[in-house]
XYZ file of C-alpha atoms in Angstrom:
686
model
C 0.000 0.000 0.000
C 1.439 3.302 -1.057
C 1.970 6.021 1.536
C 0.083 9.290 1.521
C 2.859 11.217 -0.201
C 2.428 11.677 -3.925
C 6.163 11.809 -4.525
C 8.702 9.198 -3.586
C 10.746 9.626 -0.453
C 13.797 11.673 -1.296
C 17.140 12.460 0.215
C 18.789 15.812 -0.325
C 21.779 17.560 1.152
C 21.359 20.945 2.752
C 23.453 23.826 1.481
C 25.715 23.590 4.499
C 26.727 19.994 3.792
C 30.146 19.409 2.353
C 32.026 16.624 0.670
C 33.758 16.030 3.974
C 30.667 14.390 5.461
C 31.321 10.940 6.840
C 31.570 8.293 4.134
C 31.281 4.518 4.311
C 34.687 2.958 4.442
C 35.753 0.848 1.469
C 38.146 -1.975 2.182
C 40.145 -4.119 -0.251
C 38.595 -7.384 -1.365
C 39.252 -10.166 1.108
C 38.132 -13.542 -0.180
C 38.468 -15.016 3.288
C 35.674 -12.802 4.570
C 32.196 -14.257 4.241
C 29.369 -11.993 5.246
C 28.901 -9.645 8.143
C 30.220 -10.650 11.543
C 27.298 -8.802 13.132
C 24.118 -10.712 13.736
C 20.655 -9.722 14.915
C 18.843 -11.020 17.975
C 17.269 -14.450 18.008
C 13.732 -13.784 16.710
C 12.437 -16.660 18.853
C 14.023 -15.450 22.108
C 11.314 -14.965 24.733
C 12.520 -11.759 26.347
C 10.104 -9.037 27.418
C 11.379 -6.765 24.669
C 11.119 -9.455 21.965
C 7.577 -10.312 23.052
C 6.703 -6.638 22.744
C 8.199 -6.476 19.241
C 6.353 -9.657 18.209
C 3.060 -8.192 19.385
C 3.859 -4.988 17.526
C 4.589 -6.941 14.323
C 1.341 -8.910 14.656
C -0.694 -5.732 15.167
C 1.025 -4.090 12.201
C 0.043 -7.005 9.966
C -3.543 -6.863 11.203
C -3.693 -3.102 10.599
C -2.359 -3.683 7.070
C -5.061 -6.298 6.439
C -7.860 -4.098 7.786
C -6.697 -1.099 5.751
C -6.701 -3.178 2.572
C -10.222 -4.351 3.372
C -11.295 -0.766 4.012
C -9.780 0.430 0.734
C -11.598 -2.313 -1.175
C -14.896 -1.608 0.569
C -14.602 2.125 -0.106
C -13.937 1.484 -3.790
C -16.939 -0.834 -3.978
C -19.128 1.705 -2.165
C -18.198 4.406 -4.681
C -18.588 2.134 -7.700
C -21.909 0.418 -6.968
C -25.342 1.895 -7.595
C -27.209 -0.901 -5.801
C -28.649 0.438 -2.562
C -28.611 -2.950 -0.828
C -24.970 -3.423 -1.707
C -24.241 0.084 -0.425
C -25.911 -0.753 2.898
C -23.959 -3.992 3.228
C -20.680 -2.278 2.367
C -21.423 0.577 4.779
C -22.012 -1.955 7.555
C -18.758 -3.725 6.682
C -16.922 -0.388 6.733
C -18.215 0.332 10.222
C -16.882 -3.027 11.422
C -13.500 -2.429 9.739
C -13.175 1.065 11.217
C -14.098 -0.308 14.629
C -11.408 -2.993 14.320
C -8.852 -0.397 13.214
C -9.660 1.745 16.235
C -9.195 -1.219 18.579
C -5.899 -2.132 16.916
C -4.765 1.479 17.165
C -5.541 1.543 20.876
C -3.705 -1.754 21.391
C -0.666 -0.440 19.523
C -0.775 2.798 21.501
C -0.701 0.769 24.696
C 2.369 -1.079 23.413
C 4.074 2.206 22.500
C 3.262 3.482 25.973
C 4.840 0.453 27.643
C 7.897 2.287 28.933
C 8.702 0.058 31.892
C 10.068 -2.779 29.740
C 12.796 -0.461 28.435
C 13.711 1.001 31.841
C 16.656 -0.039 33.991
C 16.348 -3.073 36.254
C 17.982 -1.149 39.091
C 16.101 -0.781 42.380
C 16.797 2.959 42.407
C 13.693 5.115 42.091
C 13.903 7.520 39.153
C 11.474 9.102 36.727
C 11.002 6.808 33.675
C 12.205 7.966 30.279
C 10.217 7.719 27.032
C 11.733 5.240 24.550
C 10.685 4.740 20.940
C 9.803 1.391 19.378
C 11.538 0.245 16.199
C 9.861 0.465 12.821
C 8.853 -2.975 11.554
C 9.519 -4.061 7.979
C 8.675 -6.949 5.692
C 11.280 -9.263 4.208
C 12.797 -8.225 0.889
C 14.080 -10.734 -1.662
C 16.746 -9.067 -3.801
C 17.606 -12.242 -5.707
C 15.729 -11.938 -9.001
C 15.965 -8.115 -9.426
C 19.732 -8.060 -8.793
C 20.330 -11.120 -10.974
C 18.433 -9.505 -13.836
C 20.321 -6.233 -13.390
C 23.702 -7.994 -13.412
C 22.787 -9.834 -16.614
C 21.333 -6.804 -18.400
C 23.626 -4.019 -17.208
C 26.933 -5.657 -16.300
C 26.658 -8.432 -18.915
C 27.942 -11.028 -16.479
C 26.716 -14.425 -15.340
C 24.474 -13.561 -12.392
C 24.848 -17.034 -10.862
C 28.438 -16.099 -9.992
C 27.047 -13.578 -7.492
C 24.628 -15.817 -5.601
C 26.884 -15.670 -2.532
C 26.870 -11.850 -2.497
C 23.091 -11.670 -2.953
C 22.591 -14.129 -0.101
C 24.912 -12.084 2.111
C 22.916 -8.904 1.399
C 19.603 -10.602 2.196
C 21.006 -12.058 5.438
C 22.354 -8.645 6.466
C 18.952 -7.044 5.941
C 17.230 -9.858 7.804
C 19.637 -9.443 10.736
C 19.113 -5.679 10.988
C 15.367 -6.252 11.528
C 16.118 -7.542 15.049
C 19.075 -5.546 16.408
C 20.231 -6.137 19.965
C 19.753 -3.263 22.418
C 23.439 -2.391 22.703
C 26.370 -1.115 20.661
C 26.420 -4.297 18.561
C 22.839 -3.613 17.473
C 23.729 -0.037 16.538
C 26.739 -1.245 14.551
C 24.533 -3.736 12.711
C 22.062 -1.029 11.677
C 24.884 1.324 10.682
C 26.574 -1.429 8.648
C 23.426 -2.013 6.618
C 22.865 1.749 6.317
C 26.363 2.210 4.887
C 25.957 -0.809 2.622
C 22.938 0.869 1.028
C 25.281 3.483 -0.422
C 27.004 0.810 -2.490
C 23.689 -0.837 -3.337
C 22.491 2.462 -4.778
C 25.660 2.949 -6.810
C 25.600 -0.617 -8.134
C 21.953 -1.262 -8.954
C 19.852 1.904 -8.897
C 20.091 3.678 -12.218
C 18.361 6.929 -13.078
C 16.967 5.291 -16.232
C 15.888 1.951 -14.787
C 14.338 1.052 -11.444
C 15.433 -2.126 -9.725
C 11.809 -3.018 -9.075
C 12.195 -3.776 -5.358
C 9.469 -2.528 -3.011
C 10.434 -1.633 0.543
C 7.602 -2.079 3.057
C 7.818 -0.344 6.434
C 5.252 0.254 9.177
C 4.755 3.503 11.052
C 6.426 3.278 14.440
C 3.433 4.653 16.361
C 0.339 3.848 14.301
C 1.418 0.702 12.426
C 0.142 2.131 9.126
C 2.093 0.453 6.291
C 3.963 2.345 3.567
C 5.659 0.971 0.476
C 8.056 2.638 -1.937
C 10.682 1.629 -4.467
C 12.963 4.518 -3.528
C 16.108 3.345 -1.760
C 16.045 6.608 0.196
C 12.910 5.322 1.964
C 14.808 2.208 3.051
C 17.736 4.302 4.166
C 15.596 6.800 6.061
C 13.749 4.000 7.864
C 17.019 2.399 8.968
C 18.282 5.766 10.208
C 15.023 6.204 12.125
C 15.604 2.826 13.809
C 19.137 3.894 14.744
C 17.638 6.870 16.565
C 14.921 4.693 18.134
C 17.490 2.171 19.364
C 19.483 4.982 20.966
C 16.334 6.000 22.885
C 15.960 2.436 24.203
C 19.622 2.303 25.221
C 19.287 5.647 26.992
C 16.123 4.574 28.825
C 17.695 1.373 30.167
C 20.664 3.087 31.850
C 20.920 3.039 35.641
C 20.711 6.740 36.453
C 21.370 6.327 40.154
C 25.097 6.987 39.532
C 27.059 9.403 37.354
C 28.405 6.825 34.810
C 24.890 5.649 33.961
C 23.655 9.233 33.633
C 26.534 10.084 31.266
C 25.680 7.063 29.097
C 22.022 8.089 29.023
C 22.959 11.664 28.041
C 25.150 10.382 25.210
C 22.437 8.008 23.943
C 19.664 10.612 23.954
C 21.922 13.201 22.280
C 22.750 10.703 19.531
C 19.073 9.850 19.144
C 18.305 13.558 18.724
C 21.117 13.785 16.174
C 19.747 10.875 14.129
C 16.209 12.309 14.058
C 17.493 15.791 13.262
C 19.690 14.441 10.452
C 16.702 12.575 9.054
C 14.576 15.731 9.175
C 17.170 17.881 7.411
C 18.216 15.440 4.676
C 15.067 13.541 3.718
C 11.815 14.833 2.248
C 8.411 13.560 1.084
C 8.083 11.096 3.944
C 5.327 8.525 3.239
C 4.643 7.920 6.938
C 3.914 10.354 9.749
C 6.715 9.134 12.010
C 9.294 10.428 9.502
C 7.498 13.673 8.673
C 9.127 16.968 9.635
C 6.650 17.806 12.460
C 7.043 14.357 14.026
C 10.834 14.414 13.804
C 10.923 17.930 15.285
C 8.828 16.668 18.188
C 11.155 13.688 18.711
C 14.251 15.908 18.649
C 12.732 18.169 21.305
C 11.708 15.163 23.385
C 15.252 13.771 23.309
C 16.704 17.194 24.190
C 14.322 17.409 27.148
C 15.379 13.971 28.381
C 19.026 15.011 28.100
C 18.234 18.096 30.190
C 16.539 15.885 32.768
C 19.654 13.693 32.965
C 21.821 16.796 33.434
C 19.642 17.795 36.388
C 19.946 14.302 37.885
C 23.732 14.399 37.581
C 23.952 17.788 39.284
C 21.657 16.506 42.036
C 24.019 13.585 42.662
C 27.234 15.598 42.489
C 25.906 18.469 44.653
C 26.282 17.042 48.153
C 26.442 20.344 50.028
C 23.478 22.464 51.093
C 25.059 25.811 50.323
C 22.817 28.648 49.308
C 24.259 28.988 45.781
C 24.148 25.196 45.218
C 20.459 25.010 46.076
C 19.709 27.977 43.820
C 21.564 26.242 41.000
C 19.445 23.114 41.462
C 16.304 25.255 41.385
C 17.314 26.880 38.099
C 18.263 23.525 36.557
C 14.863 22.106 37.518
C 13.160 25.161 36.014
C 15.117 24.584 32.794
C 13.920 20.965 32.622
C 10.347 22.126 33.204
C 10.598 24.684 30.396
C 11.921 22.224 27.798
C 9.231 19.671 28.671
C 6.614 22.416 28.389
C 7.912 23.118 24.870
C 7.662 19.404 24.018
C 4.090 19.308 25.318
C 3.165 22.314 23.180
C 4.641 20.536 20.155
C 2.691 17.359 20.921
C -0.589 19.259 21.151
C -0.256 20.862 17.719
C -3.108 19.932 15.317
C -1.068 17.439 13.241
C 0.539 15.771 16.257
C -2.360 15.816 18.731
C -4.110 12.754 17.327
C -0.853 11.020 16.402
C 1.232 11.074 19.573
C 0.149 8.503 22.209
C -1.889 10.080 24.989
C 0.427 8.552 27.568
C 3.406 10.364 26.022
C 1.663 13.732 26.171
C 0.548 13.003 29.731
C 4.041 11.939 30.799
C 5.574 15.096 29.328
C 2.996 17.273 31.095
C 3.571 15.427 34.363
C 7.318 16.008 34.076
C 6.870 19.692 33.295
C 4.776 20.151 36.442
C 7.002 17.881 38.522
C 10.228 19.728 37.750
C 8.584 23.107 38.180
C 7.591 21.955 41.662
C 11.172 20.832 42.325
C 12.524 24.232 41.270
C 10.318 25.944 43.880
C 11.254 23.356 46.496
C 14.998 23.946 46.052
C 14.442 27.703 46.083
C 12.651 27.352 49.426
C 15.418 25.096 50.744
C 18.022 27.707 49.812
C 16.119 30.514 51.530
C 15.110 28.671 54.687
C 18.308 26.716 55.347
C 20.601 29.659 54.609
C 22.310 31.575 57.437
C 24.373 34.706 56.889
C 27.323 33.609 59.019
C 27.628 30.015 57.893
C 29.421 30.408 54.569
C 31.878 33.275 55.145
C 32.012 36.737 53.611
C 33.278 35.700 50.159
C 30.631 33.020 49.808
C 28.058 35.478 51.054
C 28.929 37.933 48.303
C 28.833 35.184 45.685
C 25.486 33.962 46.998
C 24.050 37.458 46.811
C 25.190 37.830 43.188
C 23.601 34.487 42.352
C 20.367 35.459 44.059
C 20.175 38.729 42.097
C 20.037 36.672 38.853
C 17.661 34.077 40.269
C 14.251 35.572 39.465
C 12.703 36.654 36.188
C 11.346 39.699 37.997
C 10.766 40.715 41.630
C 7.910 42.636 43.214
C 8.629 46.296 43.875
C 9.013 47.591 47.417
C 11.800 45.288 48.552
C 15.241 44.347 47.319
C 16.743 40.879 47.228
C 19.595 41.952 49.509
C 17.061 42.980 52.136
C 15.367 39.602 51.891
C 18.669 37.796 52.400
C 19.478 39.796 55.532
C 16.052 39.350 57.134
C 15.316 35.769 58.355
C 11.575 36.441 58.581
C 11.397 37.681 55.000
C 13.369 34.639 53.882
C 10.938 32.391 55.714
C 7.915 34.003 54.122
C 9.436 33.879 50.630
C 10.455 30.257 51.180
C 6.920 29.465 52.324
C 5.571 31.062 49.134
C 7.870 28.862 47.051
C 6.765 25.765 48.964
C 3.139 26.660 48.414
C 3.821 26.828 44.666
C 5.741 23.554 44.895
C 2.865 21.739 46.612
C 0.389 23.080 44.054
C 2.604 21.945 41.164
C 3.072 18.507 42.720
C -0.676 18.133 43.094
C -1.203 19.160 39.460
C 1.369 16.568 38.337
C -0.434 13.902 40.369
C -3.781 14.977 38.902
C -2.532 14.685 35.299
C -0.947 11.364 36.203
C -4.253 10.029 37.545
C -6.066 10.862 34.289
C -3.947 8.457 32.210
C -4.711 4.771 32.670
C -1.298 3.683 31.399
C 0.631 6.035 33.691
C -1.403 4.842 36.676
C 0.087 1.391 36.110
C 3.647 2.739 36.421
C 4.484 2.227 40.088
C 7.900 3.898 39.795
C 6.449 7.156 38.535
C 3.770 7.164 41.212
C 6.381 6.568 43.918
C 8.486 9.514 42.696
C 5.512 11.874 42.592
C 4.271 10.833 46.037
C 7.689 11.110 47.689
C 8.464 14.576 46.323
C 4.973 15.827 47.165
C 5.293 14.532 50.715
C 8.714 16.162 51.109
C 7.455 19.578 49.964
C 4.342 19.351 52.129
C 6.332 18.446 55.243
C 8.696 21.363 54.724
C 5.742 23.704 54.182
C 4.186 22.558 57.477
C 7.505 23.186 59.236
C 7.438 26.826 58.124
C 3.744 27.356 58.812
C 3.008 29.068 62.151
C -0.198 29.469 64.080
C 0.265 33.234 64.338
C 0.905 33.534 60.584
C -2.244 35.485 59.725
C -0.829 37.237 56.661
C -1.845 35.754 53.329
C 1.019 33.862 51.710
C 2.523 35.982 48.954
C 2.908 34.726 45.397
C 6.405 33.387 44.759
C 8.274 35.085 41.866
C 8.990 33.105 38.691
C 12.392 31.435 38.758
C 14.830 32.197 35.931
C 15.622 28.932 34.142
C 19.337 28.282 33.607
C 21.544 25.276 32.929
C 25.250 24.607 33.209
C 25.189 22.136 30.289
C 23.069 22.657 27.220
C 22.214 19.502 25.267
C 24.416 18.839 22.266
C 22.660 17.236 19.293
C 25.198 14.669 18.046
C 24.813 13.862 14.325
C 25.392 10.241 13.291
C 28.967 9.313 12.446
C 28.798 6.950 9.490
C 32.548 6.287 9.317
C 32.648 4.601 12.732
C 31.491 1.311 11.177
C 33.690 0.037 8.372
C 31.956 -1.806 5.572
C 33.123 -3.659 2.500
C 31.162 -3.344 -0.711
C 29.456 -6.734 -0.978
C 29.512 -6.599 -4.782
C 33.125 -5.473 -5.153
C 33.801 -8.206 -7.718
C 31.725 -6.245 -10.222
C 34.590 -3.763 -10.374
C 35.453 -0.252 -9.149
C 32.413 1.981 -8.756
C 34.144 4.757 -10.680
C 33.521 2.776 -13.877
C 31.342 -0.234 -13.060
C 28.308 1.390 -11.528
C 24.611 1.578 -12.312
C 24.960 5.084 -13.725
C 27.722 4.219 -16.200
C 27.265 2.807 -19.684
C 29.911 0.959 -21.574
C 30.186 -1.136 -24.698
C 30.516 -4.924 -24.795
C 33.770 -6.492 -23.661
C 36.247 -6.765 -26.547
C 39.040 -9.330 -26.738
C 42.279 -7.856 -28.056
C 45.187 -10.128 -29.089
C 48.553 -8.390 -28.813
C 51.939 -9.624 -30.016
C 54.828 -7.622 -28.664
C 57.280 -6.251 -31.258
C 60.770 -4.957 -30.812
C 59.384 -1.435 -30.535
C 56.999 -2.562 -27.803
C 53.241 -3.031 -27.708
C 52.538 0.519 -28.751
C 50.282 1.640 -25.920
C 50.349 4.038 -22.973
C 48.778 3.023 -19.643
C 47.674 5.238 -16.791
C 45.989 4.928 -13.393
C 44.840 2.067 -11.214
C 41.726 -0.018 -10.753
C 41.027 -0.286 -13.627
C 44.059 0.634 -15.721
C 43.257 3.068 -18.533
C 44.707 2.959 -22.034
C 45.738 6.604 -22.226
C 47.044 6.376 -25.785
C 48.043 4.084 -28.646
C 50.974 4.538 -31.019
C 49.807 5.076 -34.603
C 50.700 2.031 -36.664
C 51.700 0.052 -33.598
C 50.527 -3.459 -32.788
C 48.001 -2.174 -30.251
C 46.265 0.009 -32.824
C 46.308 -2.760 -35.413
C 44.789 -5.196 -32.914
C 41.882 -2.801 -32.315
C 42.882 -1.224 -29.012
C 41.627 2.341 -28.670
C 42.483 5.297 -26.529
C 40.063 5.403 -23.568
C 39.696 1.624 -23.200
C 39.833 0.086 -19.743
C 41.694 -3.183 -19.229
C 39.470 -5.610 -17.319
C 41.338 -8.909 -17.858
C 44.683 -10.173 -19.075
C 44.769 -13.746 -20.392
C 41.463 -14.427 -18.661
C 42.661 -13.173 -15.282
C 40.371 -10.461 -13.891
C 42.212 -7.206 -13.276
C 39.453 -4.669 -12.673
C 40.951 -3.983 -9.252
C 44.578 -4.470 -10.326
C 47.156 -1.759 -9.755
C 49.146 -0.202 -12.569
C 52.260 -2.200 -11.758
C 50.339 -5.473 -11.541
C 48.876 -5.060 -15.032
C 52.284 -4.127 -16.425
C 53.770 -7.245 -14.812
C 51.073 -9.411 -16.437
C 51.793 -7.907 -19.841
C 55.577 -8.256 -19.522
C 55.340 -11.844 -18.327
C 53.690 -12.676 -21.662
C 56.331 -10.911 -23.779
C 57.416 -14.097 -25.562
C 53.938 -14.999 -26.752
C 50.635 -13.481 -27.777
C 48.641 -11.938 -24.929
C 44.855 -11.617 -24.806
C 43.506 -8.417 -23.259
C 39.821 -7.884 -22.415
C 38.821 -4.230 -22.580
C 35.667 -2.123 -22.281
C 34.953 1.386 -23.488
C 32.974 3.758 -21.293
C 30.426 5.533 -23.505
C 28.460 7.742 -21.105
C 27.881 8.605 -17.500
C 25.017 10.254 -15.631
C 25.418 14.003 -15.229
C 25.955 13.674 -11.507
C 28.812 11.213 -11.922
C 30.347 13.360 -14.657
C 30.382 16.291 -12.286
C 31.940 14.152 -9.576
C 34.623 12.943 -11.986
C 35.300 16.488 -13.072
C 35.802 17.588 -9.496
C 38.142 14.656 -8.919
C 40.144 15.493 -12.032
C 41.220 18.780 -10.451
C 43.403 16.895 -7.967
C 41.756 18.093 -4.781
C 44.259 17.819 -1.946
C 41.330 18.000 0.462
C 39.770 14.885 -1.106
C 43.052 12.970 -1.080
C 43.506 13.834 2.587
C 40.020 12.607 3.390
C 40.620 9.307 1.587
C 43.731 8.732 3.674
C 41.885 9.597 6.890
C 39.008 7.239 6.112
C 41.335 4.436 5.095
C 39.527 4.071 1.769
C 41.134 1.880 -0.842
C 42.889 3.777 -3.566
C 40.769 4.060 -6.631
C 37.423 3.989 -4.909
C 34.524 6.238 -5.725
C 34.599 9.188 -3.391
C 31.032 10.359 -3.821
C 29.309 11.437 -0.675
C 27.358 8.824 1.234
C 24.228 10.907 0.679
C 23.962 11.527 -3.028
C 20.260 11.112 -3.778
C 18.688 14.275 -5.164
C 21.649 16.342 -4.177
C 21.008 20.077 -4.333
C 22.795 21.405 -7.401
C 23.980 24.725 -6.018
C 27.688 24.198 -6.375
C 29.633 26.394 -8.748
C 32.734 24.269 -8.499
C 33.592 21.227 -10.489
C 34.571 20.749 -14.072
C 33.741 18.682 -17.117
C 35.013 15.177 -17.500
C 37.946 15.012 -19.831
C 37.169 13.303 -23.126
C 39.427 10.950 -25.004
C 38.076 10.792 -28.534
C 34.392 10.052 -28.196
C 34.656 8.441 -24.766
C 34.759 9.752 -21.232
C 38.000 9.418 -19.325
C 37.360 9.246 -15.581
C 40.260 9.667 -13.233
C 41.053 7.040 -10.607
C 43.325 6.781 -7.625
C 45.941 9.476 -7.444
C 45.405 11.744 -10.433
C 49.073 12.595 -10.394
C 50.021 9.039 -11.404
C 52.440 9.250 -14.324
C 51.711 7.653 -17.655
C 53.999 4.940 -18.975
C 54.437 3.622 -22.516
C 54.904 -0.063 -23.269
């Protein structure tokens, strides 16, 4: 079933992107390697998380079935003129819509099941919101890739059965990644491998004919597209979702666990933000710009919450300035969660985001606002002028002057600090606000059935409410007849702003599965070449009469007029792909020369191809390479890429054509001459 978008999912680079973006690493061919060393989880393992994923997959399939039935019934309803048939179809539609609503509610309950992803530690902490992985159907690449190899590369496709099987197994494994670094590496490996798949088999003139089916992460609505960018975007979404699960499972009772959670949530935000900025025309709501913006803000808020927890742990003293800092950090957390809640209640997101998510975010906003007032009261009531020394007193006063958004006229903050009674009354006002905020958080919590089942969250809310109420009762006096003043609004501030960490694609090295087809610079889906020609050369005293240049593959840069090479039919611009039947597409210059010289006493058979045309994009890339960019050569050395590999950016679908740089590919006769390896390689005549 096609998604709602009328155009296929696209990937485009923003103007700020450069050719120095992380690329997939290309390694030399190693015949001893067989497939990826990374494997997915056992699909039959009966863990709580696997059971949840199995239920999600089952619901997704049922939603797909019901939506197909609804589409068929709607078509029949519009087509028929028989009133009885219309009544029957209308009744069937009501049943289908009812079933879809029940399935949607069941899936929402699964998406709201946060406790499974939380840490198993006994420490009481506020649960984090994780994101479930997108489910996908199996894809069989066998026949489409075999046909493409036969038609485009003119090779026996049966010779590549091992590579096709390896690709299918890699995709099957990435459907069930483990909830750790190995699972992330598996997803990133497949993501990087898709770059080579695009270069090898996705031509601008011919579609591979493979449909990629993915289900919406939150609603289970299926989408199907032939665009490889849709596959790539879905995998990137799952990388971000897996980071959220890893962050949620960390034990945040100690600093190391909090740091790991911060890193995971920042990387999740980076993945979602990268997806939002580089992909367009999303067929499903979970990958639409509004949804991704909401997810980025949610991850940023959870990072801010972790920062507050770390400061709470590391701040052991009860100094005035330390308590004020905690109050401002809590206010910052409250503000970012309030922003997330506003995003979730926008018209497009209101009916899409699970109610439990919106409720949890609202609860947290109220909860941390209450904590900010509690710590402000603790600072005011537990502070004594003589306890910290004069220097600390001055520093505390400076901090207090920046503590409020605004202060009521008629009294200065310095006067409040010097008067214990005024401090008590202001602290009591803060505690009153804290108790009210705690009660509001508990009220919102009680309205959500799913949150009511979360014992950990209820324990946190009850404990903090009890603590604030007890402190308020301590400050309350029988002779306190004055009405409690309204506490000023606390100025939100944080010592550590969240850092959105974009995905680093070069951290996972991958080998092009279909390397045996030849270097991508020539043997790619966007290149066109003539049939392989067999040239028989007999060396003369004057030599073979040809000039060779470059590596992988070696280019015939020129032929001597009247020489044996010209007479045998060798032309300038030919690429040598085999010598005496031995494949040398990946051979270095010296290796090809050695093969030719070793056959000096007899006739040598050379297989060559002539590159006729290239897509405009690849021409532009070749032109840029032909200008000997030192920057590009440096990057190839840093990434460890094999010499002679295509250096196109990992993200080259629908690239924005706003560059003025680049040149035109150099022509040799009527053929294109693409440069390979080090452009400064010298030519040599033989």
